[in-house]
Amino acid sequence: MANALRWVMNAEVPTIAFDLVEIEVNSSVLRDKFIAHRLGLIPLMSERAMGMRFSHDCDACDGDGQCEYCSVD
Ligand SMILES: [Zn+2]
């Protein structure tokens, strides 16, 4: 029961996440893909998240994910 509540509460909190990562210089022992994947797992809270659209549903950029309604710079 508690786990179900946790899933529902997590699903209702609007968050954004990294979708595109560009690494210029990686001097660590970790591969670029590993770092990009781990960054994508971090949920970021934003006041703008409630007003944003999914990029695949965005009419303003035809799903490119490059406009102000579905992405953050
Ligand atoms: Zn868009």
CSV table of N, CA, C and O in Angstrom, one decimal, residues 18-50:
chain,number,residue,atom,x,y,z
A,18,PHE,N,17.1,15.8,-18.1
A,18,PHE,CA,18.0,15.9,-19.2
A,18,PHE,C,17.6,15.0,-20.3
A,18,PHE,O,17.4,13.8,-20.1
A,19,ASP,N,17.6,15.5,-21.5
A,19,ASP,CA,17.3,14.7,-22.7
A,19,ASP,C,18.5,14.6,-23.6
A,19,ASP,O,18.7,13.6,-24.3
A,20,LEU,N,19.1,15.7,-23.8
A,20,LEU,CA,20.3,15.9,-24.7
A,20,LEU,C,21.5,16.4,-23.9
A,20,LEU,O,21.4,17.4,-23.2
A,21,VAL,N,22.5,15.6,-23.9
A,21,VAL,CA,23.8,16.0,-23.2
A,21,VAL,C,24.9,16.0,-24.2
A,21,VAL,O,25.1,15.1,-24.9
A,22,GLU,N,25.6,17.2,-24.1
A,22,GLU,CA,26.8,17.3,-25.0
A,22,GLU,C,28.0,17.4,-24.0
A,22,GLU,O,28.1,18.4,-23.2
A,23,ILE,N,28.9,16.5,-24.1
A,23,ILE,CA,30.1,16.5,-23.3
A,23,ILE,C,31.3,16.9,-24.2
A,23,ILE,O,31.6,16.3,-25.2
A,24,GLU,N,31.9,18.1,-23.8
A,24,GLU,CA,33.0,18.6,-24.6
A,24,GLU,C,34.3,17.9,-24.3
A,24,GLU,O,35.0,17.4,-25.2
A,25,VAL,N,34.7,17.8,-23.0
A,25,VAL,CA,35.9,17.1,-22.6
A,25,VAL,C,35.6,16.2,-21.4
A,25,VAL,O,35.0,16.7,-20.4
A,26,ASN,N,35.9,15.0,-21.5
A,26,ASN,CA,35.6,14.0,-20.4
A,26,ASN,C,37.0,13.5,-19.9
A,26,ASN,O,37.6,12.7,-20.6
A,27,SER,N,37.4,14.0,-18.8
A,27,SER,CA,38.7,13.5,-18.2
A,27,SER,C,38.5,12.5,-17.1
A,27,SER,O,39.4,12.1,-16.4
A,28,SER,N,37.3,12.0,-17.0
A,28,SER,CA,37.0,11.1,-15.9
A,28,SER,C,37.2,9.6,-16.4
A,28,SER,O,37.4,9.4,-17.6
A,29,VAL,N,37.1,8.7,-15.6
A,29,VAL,CA,37.2,7.3,-16.0
A,29,VAL,C,35.9,6.8,-16.5
A,29,VAL,O,35.8,5.7,-17.0
A,30,LEU,N,34.8,7.6,-16.4
A,30,LEU,CA,33.4,7.1,-16.8
A,30,LEU,C,33.2,7.5,-18.3
A,30,LEU,O,33.7,8.6,-18.7
A,31,ARG,N,32.5,6.6,-19.0
A,31,ARG,CA,32.3,6.9,-20.4
A,31,ARG,C,31.2,8.0,-20.5
A,31,ARG,O,30.3,8.2,-19.7
A,32,ASP,N,31.2,8.7,-21.7
A,32,ASP,CA,30.2,9.8,-21.9
A,32,ASP,C,28.8,9.2,-21.8
A,32,ASP,O,27.9,9.9,-21.3
A,33,LYS,N,28.5,8.1,-22.4
A,33,LYS,CA,27.2,7.5,-22.4
A,33,LYS,C,26.7,7.2,-21.0
A,33,LYS,O,25.6,7.4,-20.7
A,34,PHE,N,27.6,6.8,-20.2
A,34,PHE,CA,27.3,6.4,-18.8
A,34,PHE,C,26.9,7.7,-18.1
A,34,PHE,O,25.9,7.8,-17.4
A,35,ILE,N,27.7,8.8,-18.2
A,35,ILE,CA,27.4,10.0,-17.6
A,35,ILE,C,26.1,10.6,-18.1
A,35,ILE,O,25.3,11.1,-17.3
A,36,ALA,N,25.9,10.6,-19.4
A,36,ALA,CA,24.6,11.1,-19.9
A,36,ALA,C,23.4,10.3,-19.4
A,36,ALA,O,22.4,10.9,-19.1
A,37,HIS,N,23.5,9.0,-19.3
A,37,HIS,CA,22.4,8.2,-18.8
A,37,HIS,C,22.1,8.5,-17.4
A,37,HIS,O,21.0,8.7,-17.0
A,38,ARG,N,23.2,8.7,-16.6
A,38,ARG,CA,23.0,9.0,-15.1
A,38,ARG,C,22.4,10.3,-15.0
A,38,ARG,O,21.5,10.6,-14.1
A,39,LEU,N,22.8,11.3,-15.8
A,39,LEU,CA,22.2,12.7,-15.7
A,39,LEU,C,20.7,12.6,-16.0
A,39,LEU,O,19.9,13.3,-15.4
A,40,GLY,N,20.3,11.8,-17.0
A,40,GLY,CA,18.9,11.6,-17.4
A,40,GLY,C,18.0,11.0,-16.3
A,40,GLY,O,16.8,11.2,-16.3
A,41,LEU,N,18.6,10.4,-15.3
A,41,LEU,CA,17.8,9.8,-14.3
A,41,LEU,C,17.5,10.7,-13.1
A,41,LEU,O,16.8,10.4,-12.2
A,42,ILE,N,18.1,11.9,-13.2
A,42,ILE,CA,17.9,12.9,-12.1
A,42,ILE,C,16.6,13.7,-12.4
A,42,ILE,O,16.6,14.4,-13.4
A,43,PRO,N,15.6,13.6,-11.6
A,43,PRO,CA,14.4,14.4,-11.8
A,43,PRO,C,14.7,15.9,-11.3
A,43,PRO,O,15.2,16.1,-10.2
A,44,LEU,N,14.4,16.8,-12.2
A,44,LEU,CA,14.6,18.2,-11.8
A,44,LEU,C,13.3,18.9,-11.6
A,44,LEU,O,12.4,18.8,-12.5
A,45,MET,N,13.1,19.5,-10.4
A,45,MET,CA,11.9,20.3,-10.2
A,45,MET,C,12.0,21.7,-10.8
A,45,MET,O,13.1,22.3,-10.7
A,46,SER,N,10.9,22.1,-11.4
A,46,SER,CA,10.9,23.5,-12.0
A,46,SER,C,9.5,24.0,-11.9
A,46,SER,O,8.5,23.3,-12.0
A,47,GLU,N,9.5,25.3,-11.7
A,47,GLU,CA,8.1,26.0,-11.6
A,47,GLU,C,7.5,26.0,-13.0
A,47,GLU,O,6.3,26.0,-13.2
A,48,ARG,N,8.3,25.9,-14.0
A,48,ARG,CA,7.8,25.9,-15.4
A,48,ARG,C,7.3,24.5,-15.8
A,48,ARG,O,6.7,24.4,-16.9
A,49,ALA,N,7.6,23.5,-15.1
A,49,ALA,CA,7.3,22.1,-15.5
A,49,ALA,C,5.8,21.9,-15.7
A,49,ALA,O,5.4,21.2,-16.6
A,50,MET,N,4.9,22.5,-14.9
A,50,MET,CA,3.5,22.4,-15.1
A,50,MET,C,3.0,22.9,-16.4
A,50,MET,O,2.0,22.4,-16.9
